[in-house]
Amino acid sequence: MRDTFRALDLLFRLSALFIVSTFGALLLGIWVDRTMGTAPLATLALMISGIIVGTVATYRVVRESNDRLAPPPKSDSKADTQSRDELRGGP
């Protein structure tokens, strides 16, 4: 049951992020165009930027959720120590 609520929470967050950023930018663009008389310029510019912002925000939320839900990778502590030493330039 708890996993169902987590999945619904993620679904709601993703849809809200994308819808608010896209349609908020669209409505703002329409208002700017009507106020300043710049027919489709502000609407197009703000709509494109809203889609980009919504996509980036959605990607970040998905990546964060994936990192939280995925189990940490198992690594051999000796191999991990050796790779860290090699990165530092040690033996």
PDB file of C-alpha atoms in Angstrom:
ATOM      1  CA  MET A   1       0.000   0.000   0.000  1.00  0.00           C
ATOM      2  CA  ARG A   2       2.842   2.345   0.842  1.00  0.00           C
ATOM      3  CA  ASP A   3       4.447   1.759  -2.577  1.00  0.00           C
ATOM      4  CA  THR A   4       1.163   2.643  -4.251  1.00  0.00           C
ATOM      5  CA  PHE A   5       1.053   5.983  -2.459  1.00  0.00           C
ATOM      6  CA  ARG A   6       4.678   6.673  -3.362  1.00  0.00           C
ATOM      7  CA  ALA A   7       3.952   5.941  -7.007  1.00  0.00           C
ATOM      8  CA  LEU A   8       0.873   8.177  -6.948  1.00  0.00           C
ATOM      9  CA  ASP A   9       2.881  10.917  -5.241  1.00  0.00           C
ATOM     10  CA  LEU A  10       5.534  10.729  -7.950  1.00  0.00           C
ATOM     11  CA  LEU A  11       2.884  10.739 -10.680  1.00  0.00           C
ATOM     12  CA  PHE A  12       1.193  13.783  -9.176  1.00  0.00           C
ATOM     13  CA  ARG A  13       4.480  15.655  -8.761  1.00  0.00           C
ATOM     14  CA  LEU A  14       5.550  14.960 -12.333  1.00  0.00           C
ATOM     15  CA  SER A  15       2.236  15.943 -13.859  1.00  0.00           C
ATOM     16  CA  ALA A  16       1.944  19.078 -11.725  1.00  0.00           C
ATOM     17  CA  LEU A  17       5.477  20.188 -12.585  1.00  0.00           C
ATOM     18  CA  PHE A  18       5.021  19.786 -16.301  1.00  0.00           C
ATOM     19  CA  ILE A  19       1.483  21.163 -16.515  1.00  0.00           C
ATOM     20  CA  VAL A  20       2.115  24.205 -14.323  1.00  0.00           C
ATOM     21  CA  SER A  21       5.354  25.149 -16.053  1.00  0.00           C
ATOM     22  CA  THR A  22       3.941  24.697 -19.557  1.00  0.00           C
ATOM     23  CA  PHE A  23       0.493  26.234 -19.155  1.00  0.00           C
ATOM     24  CA  GLY A  24       1.716  28.907 -16.763  1.00  0.00           C
ATOM     25  CA  ALA A  25       4.186  30.051 -19.397  1.00  0.00           C
ATOM     26  CA  LEU A  26       1.473  29.878 -22.063  1.00  0.00           C
ATOM     27  CA  LEU A  27      -0.934  32.024 -20.061  1.00  0.00           C
ATOM     28  CA  LEU A  28       1.808  34.497 -19.189  1.00  0.00           C
ATOM     29  CA  GLY A  29       2.794  34.711 -22.861  1.00  0.00           C
ATOM     30  CA  ILE A  30      -0.788  35.363 -23.950  1.00  0.00           C
ATOM     31  CA  TRP A  31      -1.119  38.097 -21.317  1.00  0.00           C
ATOM     32  CA  VAL A  32       2.179  39.732 -22.349  1.00  0.00           C
ATOM     33  CA  ASP A  33       1.154  39.612 -26.027  1.00  0.00           C
ATOM     34  CA  ARG A  34      -2.203  41.240 -25.323  1.00  0.00           C
ATOM     35  CA  THR A  35      -0.670  43.878 -23.068  1.00  0.00           C
ATOM     36  CA  MET A  36       2.254  44.832 -25.300  1.00  0.00           C
ATOM     37  CA  GLY A  37       0.727  44.001 -28.687  1.00  0.00           C
ATOM     38  CA  THR A  38       3.476  41.603 -29.725  1.00  0.00           C
ATOM     39  CA  ALA A  39       1.182  39.039 -31.354  1.00  0.00           C
ATOM     40  CA  PRO A  40       2.738  35.560 -31.087  1.00  0.00           C
ATOM     41  CA  LEU A  41       6.317  36.407 -30.034  1.00  0.00           C
ATOM     42  CA  ALA A  42       6.032  36.333 -26.256  1.00  0.00           C
ATOM     43  CA  THR A  43       3.647  33.381 -26.327  1.00  0.00           C
ATOM     44  CA  LEU A  44       6.007  31.300 -28.445  1.00  0.00           C
ATOM     45  CA  ALA A  45       9.109  32.282 -26.489  1.00  0.00           C
ATOM     46  CA  LEU A  46       7.533  31.644 -23.095  1.00  0.00           C
ATOM     47  CA  MET A  47       5.874  28.427 -24.260  1.00  0.00           C
ATOM     48  CA  ILE A  48       9.192  27.024 -25.473  1.00  0.00           C
ATOM     49  CA  SER A  49      10.934  28.058 -22.268  1.00  0.00           C
ATOM     50  CA  GLY A  50       8.089  26.550 -20.200  1.00  0.00           C
ATOM     51  CA  ILE A  51       8.418  23.233 -22.009  1.00  0.00           C
ATOM     52  CA  ILE A  52      12.180  23.230 -21.453  1.00  0.00           C
ATOM     53  CA  VAL A  53      11.828  24.105 -17.762  1.00  0.00           C
ATOM     54  CA  GLY A  54       9.126  21.474 -17.302  1.00  0.00           C
ATOM     55  CA  THR A  55      11.230  18.810 -18.996  1.00  0.00           C
ATOM     56  CA  VAL A  56      14.318  19.606 -16.912  1.00  0.00           C
ATOM     57  CA  ALA A  57      12.302  19.663 -13.682  1.00  0.00           C
ATOM     58  CA  THR A  58      10.648  16.362 -14.580  1.00  0.00           C
ATOM     59  CA  TYR A  59      14.029  14.801 -15.336  1.00  0.00           C
ATOM     60  CA  ARG A  60      15.431  15.956 -11.993  1.00  0.00           C
ATOM     61  CA  VAL A  61      12.490  14.559 -10.043  1.00  0.00           C
ATOM     62  CA  VAL A  62      12.719  11.225 -11.861  1.00  0.00           C
ATOM     63  CA  ARG A  63      16.479  11.043 -11.287  1.00  0.00           C
ATOM     64  CA  GLU A  64      16.057  11.895  -7.593  1.00  0.00           C
ATOM     65  CA  SER A  65      13.332   9.279  -7.178  1.00  0.00           C
ATOM     66  CA  ASN A  66      15.373   6.683  -9.018  1.00  0.00           C
ATOM     67  CA  ASP A  67      18.396   7.354  -6.793  1.00  0.00           C
ATOM     68  CA  ARG A  68      16.229   7.071  -3.702  1.00  0.00           C
ATOM     69  CA  LEU A  69      14.544   3.828  -4.773  1.00  0.00           C
ATOM     70  CA  ALA A  70      17.497   2.032  -6.368  1.00  0.00           C
ATOM     71  CA  PRO A  71      19.645  -0.070  -4.071  1.00  0.00           C
ATOM     72  CA  PRO A  72      23.239   1.115  -3.715  1.00  0.00           C
ATOM     73  CA  PRO A  73      25.660  -0.764  -5.959  1.00  0.00           C
ATOM     74  CA  LYS A  74      27.615  -3.507  -4.239  1.00  0.00           C
ATOM     75  CA  SER A  75      31.331  -3.055  -4.519  1.00  0.00           C
ATOM     76  CA  ASP A  76      34.347  -4.865  -3.198  1.00  0.00           C
ATOM     77  CA  SER A  77      35.892  -2.606  -0.570  1.00  0.00           C
ATOM     78  CA  LYS A  78      39.425  -3.565  -1.607  1.00  0.00           C
ATOM     79  CA  ALA A  79      38.764  -2.752  -5.281  1.00  0.00           C
ATOM     80  CA  ASP A  80      37.052   0.471  -4.249  1.00  0.00           C
ATOM     81  CA  THR A  81      40.063   1.495  -2.152  1.00  0.00           C
ATOM     82  CA  GLN A  82      42.427   0.717  -5.017  1.00  0.00           C
ATOM     83  CA  SER A  83      40.427   2.782  -7.505  1.00  0.00           C
ATOM     84  CA  ARG A  84      40.338   5.734  -5.097  1.00  0.00           C
ATOM     85  CA  ASP A  85      44.109   5.497  -4.623  1.00  0.00           C
ATOM     86  CA  GLU A  86      44.632   5.429  -8.387  1.00  0.00           C
ATOM     87  CA  LEU A  87      42.497   8.567  -8.798  1.00  0.00           C
ATOM     88  CA  ARG A  88      44.599  10.358  -6.193  1.00  0.00           C
ATOM     89  CA  GLY A  89      47.786   9.287  -7.893  1.00  0.00           C
ATOM     90  CA  GLY A  90      48.830   6.975  -5.076  1.00  0.00           C
ATOM     91  CA  PRO A  91      50.134   3.377  -5.220  1.00  0.00           C
TER      92      PRO A  91
END
